[in-house]
PDB file of C-alpha atoms in Angstrom:
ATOM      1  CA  UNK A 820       0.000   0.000   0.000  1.00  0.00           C
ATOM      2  CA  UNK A 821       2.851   2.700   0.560  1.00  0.00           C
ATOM      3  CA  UNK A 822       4.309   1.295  -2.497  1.00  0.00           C
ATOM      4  CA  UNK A 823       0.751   2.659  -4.345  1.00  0.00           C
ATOM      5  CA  UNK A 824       0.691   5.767  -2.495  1.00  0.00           C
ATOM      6  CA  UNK A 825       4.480   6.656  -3.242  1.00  0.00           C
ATOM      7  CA  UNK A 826       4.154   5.543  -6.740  1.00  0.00           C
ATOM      8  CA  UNK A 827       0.807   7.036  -7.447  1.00  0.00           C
ATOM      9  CA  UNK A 828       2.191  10.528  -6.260  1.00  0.00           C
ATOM     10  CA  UNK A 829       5.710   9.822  -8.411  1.00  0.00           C
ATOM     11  CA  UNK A 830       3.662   8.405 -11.690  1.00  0.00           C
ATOM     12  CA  UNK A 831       1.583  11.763 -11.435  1.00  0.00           C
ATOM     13  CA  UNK A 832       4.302  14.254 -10.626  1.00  0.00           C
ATOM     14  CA  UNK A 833       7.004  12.618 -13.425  1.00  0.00           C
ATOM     15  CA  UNK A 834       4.375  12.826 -15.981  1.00  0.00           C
ATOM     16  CA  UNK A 835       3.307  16.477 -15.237  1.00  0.00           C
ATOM     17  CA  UNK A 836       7.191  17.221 -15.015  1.00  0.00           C
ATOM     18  CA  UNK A 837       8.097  15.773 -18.426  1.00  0.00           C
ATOM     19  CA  UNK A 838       4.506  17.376 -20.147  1.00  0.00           C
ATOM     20  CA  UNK A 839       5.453  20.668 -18.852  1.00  0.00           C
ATOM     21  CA  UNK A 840       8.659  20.154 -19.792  1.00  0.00           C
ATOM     22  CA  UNK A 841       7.702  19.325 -23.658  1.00  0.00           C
ATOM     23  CA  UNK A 842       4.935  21.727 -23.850  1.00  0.00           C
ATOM     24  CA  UNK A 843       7.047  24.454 -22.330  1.00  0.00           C
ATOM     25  CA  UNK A 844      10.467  23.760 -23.478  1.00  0.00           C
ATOM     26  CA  UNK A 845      11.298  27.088 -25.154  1.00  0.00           C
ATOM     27  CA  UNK A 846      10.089  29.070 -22.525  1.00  0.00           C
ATOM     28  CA  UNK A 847      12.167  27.127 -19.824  1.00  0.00           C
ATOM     29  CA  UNK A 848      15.603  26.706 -22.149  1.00  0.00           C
ATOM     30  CA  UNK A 849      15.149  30.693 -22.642  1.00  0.00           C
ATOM     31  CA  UNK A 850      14.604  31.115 -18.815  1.00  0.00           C
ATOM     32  CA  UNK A 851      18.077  28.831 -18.125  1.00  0.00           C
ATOM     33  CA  UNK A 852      19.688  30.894 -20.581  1.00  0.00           C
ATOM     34  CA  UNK A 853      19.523  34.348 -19.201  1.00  0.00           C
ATOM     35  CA  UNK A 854      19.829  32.696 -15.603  1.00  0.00           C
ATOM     36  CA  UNK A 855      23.567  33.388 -14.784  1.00  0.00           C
ATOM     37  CA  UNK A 856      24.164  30.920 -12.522  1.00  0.00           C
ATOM     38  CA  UNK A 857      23.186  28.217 -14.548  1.00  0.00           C
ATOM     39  CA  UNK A 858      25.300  29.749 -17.617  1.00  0.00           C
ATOM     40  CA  UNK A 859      28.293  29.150 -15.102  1.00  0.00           C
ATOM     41  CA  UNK A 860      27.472  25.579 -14.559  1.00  0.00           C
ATOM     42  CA  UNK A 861      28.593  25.196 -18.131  1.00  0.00           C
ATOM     43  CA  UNK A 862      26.039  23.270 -19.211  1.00  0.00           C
ATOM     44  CA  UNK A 863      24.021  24.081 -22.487  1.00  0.00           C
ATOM     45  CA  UNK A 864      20.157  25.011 -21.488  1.00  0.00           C
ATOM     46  CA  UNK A 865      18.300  22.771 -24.422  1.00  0.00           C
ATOM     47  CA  UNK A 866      20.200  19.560 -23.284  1.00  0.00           C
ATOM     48  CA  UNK A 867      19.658  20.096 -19.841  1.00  0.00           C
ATOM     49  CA  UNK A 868      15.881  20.796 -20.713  1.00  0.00           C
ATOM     50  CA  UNK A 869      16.083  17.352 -22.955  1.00  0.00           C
ATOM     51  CA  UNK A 870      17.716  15.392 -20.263  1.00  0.00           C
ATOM     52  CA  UNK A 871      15.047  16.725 -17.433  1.00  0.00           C
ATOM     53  CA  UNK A 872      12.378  15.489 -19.741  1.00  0.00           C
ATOM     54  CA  UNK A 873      13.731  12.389 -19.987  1.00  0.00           C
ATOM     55  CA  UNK A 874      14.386  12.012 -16.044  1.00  0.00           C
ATOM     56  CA  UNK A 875      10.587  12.137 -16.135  1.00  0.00           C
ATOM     57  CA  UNK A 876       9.476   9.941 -18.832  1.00  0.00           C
ATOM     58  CA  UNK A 877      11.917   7.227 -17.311  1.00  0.00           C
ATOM     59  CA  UNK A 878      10.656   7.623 -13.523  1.00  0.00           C
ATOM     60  CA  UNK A 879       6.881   7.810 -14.778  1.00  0.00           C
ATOM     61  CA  UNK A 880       7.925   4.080 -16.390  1.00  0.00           C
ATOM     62  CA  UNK A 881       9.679   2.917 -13.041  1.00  0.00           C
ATOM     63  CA  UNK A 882       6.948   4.666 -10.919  1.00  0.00           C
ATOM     64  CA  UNK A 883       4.459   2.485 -13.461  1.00  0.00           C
ATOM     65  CA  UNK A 884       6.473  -0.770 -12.899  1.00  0.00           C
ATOM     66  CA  UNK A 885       6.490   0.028  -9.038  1.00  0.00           C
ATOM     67  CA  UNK A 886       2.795  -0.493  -8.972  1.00  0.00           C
ATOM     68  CA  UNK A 887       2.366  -3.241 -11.024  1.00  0.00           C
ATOM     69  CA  UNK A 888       5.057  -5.233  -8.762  1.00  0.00           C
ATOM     70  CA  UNK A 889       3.334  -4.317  -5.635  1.00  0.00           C
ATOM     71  CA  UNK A 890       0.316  -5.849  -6.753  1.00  0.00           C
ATOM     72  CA  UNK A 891       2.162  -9.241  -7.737  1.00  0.00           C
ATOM     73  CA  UNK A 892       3.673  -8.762  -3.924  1.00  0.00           C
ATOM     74  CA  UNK A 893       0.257  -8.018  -2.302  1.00  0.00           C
ATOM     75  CA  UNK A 894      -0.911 -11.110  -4.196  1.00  0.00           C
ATOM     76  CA  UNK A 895       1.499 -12.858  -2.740  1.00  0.00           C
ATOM     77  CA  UNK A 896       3.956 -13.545  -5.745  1.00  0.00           C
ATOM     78  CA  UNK A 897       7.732 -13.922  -4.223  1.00  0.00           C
ATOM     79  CA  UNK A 898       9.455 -12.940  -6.940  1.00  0.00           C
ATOM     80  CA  UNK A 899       6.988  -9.500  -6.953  1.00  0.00           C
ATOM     81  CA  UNK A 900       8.109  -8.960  -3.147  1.00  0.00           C
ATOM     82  CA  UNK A 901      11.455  -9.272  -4.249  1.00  0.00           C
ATOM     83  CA  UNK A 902      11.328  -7.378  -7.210  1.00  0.00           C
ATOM     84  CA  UNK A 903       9.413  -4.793  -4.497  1.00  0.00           C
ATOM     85  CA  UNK A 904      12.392  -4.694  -2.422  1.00  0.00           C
ATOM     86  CA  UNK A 905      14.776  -3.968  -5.207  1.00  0.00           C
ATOM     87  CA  UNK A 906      12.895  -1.423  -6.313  1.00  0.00           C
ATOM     88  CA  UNK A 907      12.049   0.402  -2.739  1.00  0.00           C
ATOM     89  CA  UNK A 908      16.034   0.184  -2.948  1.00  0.00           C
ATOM     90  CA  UNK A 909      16.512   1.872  -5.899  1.00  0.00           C
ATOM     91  CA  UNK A 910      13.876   4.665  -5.318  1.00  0.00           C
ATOM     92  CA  UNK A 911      15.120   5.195  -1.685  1.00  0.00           C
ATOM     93  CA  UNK A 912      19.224   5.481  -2.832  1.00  0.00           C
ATOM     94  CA  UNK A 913      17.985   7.946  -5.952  1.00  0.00           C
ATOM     95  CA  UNK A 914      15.682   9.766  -3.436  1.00  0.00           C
ATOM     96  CA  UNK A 915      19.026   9.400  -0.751  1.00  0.00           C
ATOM     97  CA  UNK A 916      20.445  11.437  -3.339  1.00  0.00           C
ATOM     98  CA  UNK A 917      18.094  14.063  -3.770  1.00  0.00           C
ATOM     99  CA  UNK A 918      17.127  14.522   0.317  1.00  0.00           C
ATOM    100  CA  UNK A 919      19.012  17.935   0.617  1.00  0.00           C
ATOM    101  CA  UNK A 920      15.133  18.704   0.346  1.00  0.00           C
ATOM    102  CA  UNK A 921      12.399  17.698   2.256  1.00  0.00           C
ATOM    103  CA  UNK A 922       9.796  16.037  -0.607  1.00  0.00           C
ATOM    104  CA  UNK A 923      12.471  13.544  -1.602  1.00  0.00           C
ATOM    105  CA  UNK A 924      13.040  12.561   1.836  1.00  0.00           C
ATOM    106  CA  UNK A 925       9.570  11.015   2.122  1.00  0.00           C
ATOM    107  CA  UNK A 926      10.499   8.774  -0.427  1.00  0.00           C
ATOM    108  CA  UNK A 927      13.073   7.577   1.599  1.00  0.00           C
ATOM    109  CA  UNK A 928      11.243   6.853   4.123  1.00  0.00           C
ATOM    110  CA  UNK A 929       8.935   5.337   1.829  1.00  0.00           C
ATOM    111  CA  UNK A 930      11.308   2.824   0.106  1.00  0.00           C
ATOM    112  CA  UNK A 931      12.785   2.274   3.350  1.00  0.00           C
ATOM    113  CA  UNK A 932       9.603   0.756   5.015  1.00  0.00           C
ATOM    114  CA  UNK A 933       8.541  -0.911   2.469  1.00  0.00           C
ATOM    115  CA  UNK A 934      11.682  -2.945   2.648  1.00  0.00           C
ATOM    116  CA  UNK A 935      10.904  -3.349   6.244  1.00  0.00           C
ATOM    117  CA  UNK A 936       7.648  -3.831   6.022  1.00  0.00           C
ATOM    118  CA  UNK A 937       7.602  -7.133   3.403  1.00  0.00           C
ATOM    119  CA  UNK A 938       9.916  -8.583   6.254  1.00  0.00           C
ATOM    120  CA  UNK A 939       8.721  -8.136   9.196  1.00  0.00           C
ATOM    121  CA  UNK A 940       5.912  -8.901  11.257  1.00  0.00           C
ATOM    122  CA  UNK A 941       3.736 -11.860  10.043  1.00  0.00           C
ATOM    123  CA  UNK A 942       5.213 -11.001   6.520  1.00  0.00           C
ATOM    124  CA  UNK A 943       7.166 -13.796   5.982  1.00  0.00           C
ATOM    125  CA  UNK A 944       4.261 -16.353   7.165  1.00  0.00           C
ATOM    126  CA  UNK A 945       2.070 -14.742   5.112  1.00  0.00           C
ATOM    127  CA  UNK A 946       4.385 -15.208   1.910  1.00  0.00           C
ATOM    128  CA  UNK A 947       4.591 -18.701   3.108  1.00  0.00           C
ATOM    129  CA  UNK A 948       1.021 -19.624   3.115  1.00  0.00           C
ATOM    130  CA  UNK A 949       0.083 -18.088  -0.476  1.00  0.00           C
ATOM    131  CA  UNK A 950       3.558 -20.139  -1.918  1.00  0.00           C
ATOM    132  CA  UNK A 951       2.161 -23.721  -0.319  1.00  0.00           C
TER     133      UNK A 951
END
């Protein structure tokens, strides 16, 4: 279930992200470009733009995946709780990554106890009896 939440909330914000980034790309590369700080970073404006676009389309597809895999887990598929926990562990090290804020810090907590939570507890029973 936090796996839905988490993943519901990414799939929607990383599809906005990369629309608004498509729809609005001239207006956001001109922005970067007369923004002096980023002209120091060195980095050209319309790649950056590109490369933000595609940060979304590729965590909309993960996010997508996320959800799909936690309902093989909730089913009580082993091979979807351990896809689940490789992919908590993926979202919460890129999230890890991203914490200096607060937003991306939920998702660390997120992926974290999810881990925990296919584990522990009555979890492991639980797996046990759907695999019989």
């Amino acid at each position: 279930v936090v796996t839905w939440v988490f993943s519901g909330l990414a799939l929607l914000g990383s599809v906005l992200f990369a629309i608004a980034g498509s729809v609005a790309r001239d207006d956001v590369v001109a922005e970067l470009e007369q923004d002096e700080a980023f002209g120091d970073l060195g980095i050209e404006a319309p790649s950056f733009v590109d490369g933000m676009v595609a940060f979304g389309i590729v965590a909309a597809v993960l996010s997508a995946v996320a959800i799909v895999v936690a309902v093989l887990a909730f089913s009580g598929s082993q091979i979807g709780r351990i896809l689940l926990v490789v992919l908590a562990g993926v979202a919460s090290a890129i999230a890890l990554v991203g914490s200096l804020a607060v937003i991306p810090f939920l998702w660390v907590i997120a992926g974290v106890s999810t881990i925990v939570l296919l584990f522990t507890g009555g979890a492991s029973e639980w797996y046990a009896e759907r695999s019989a």
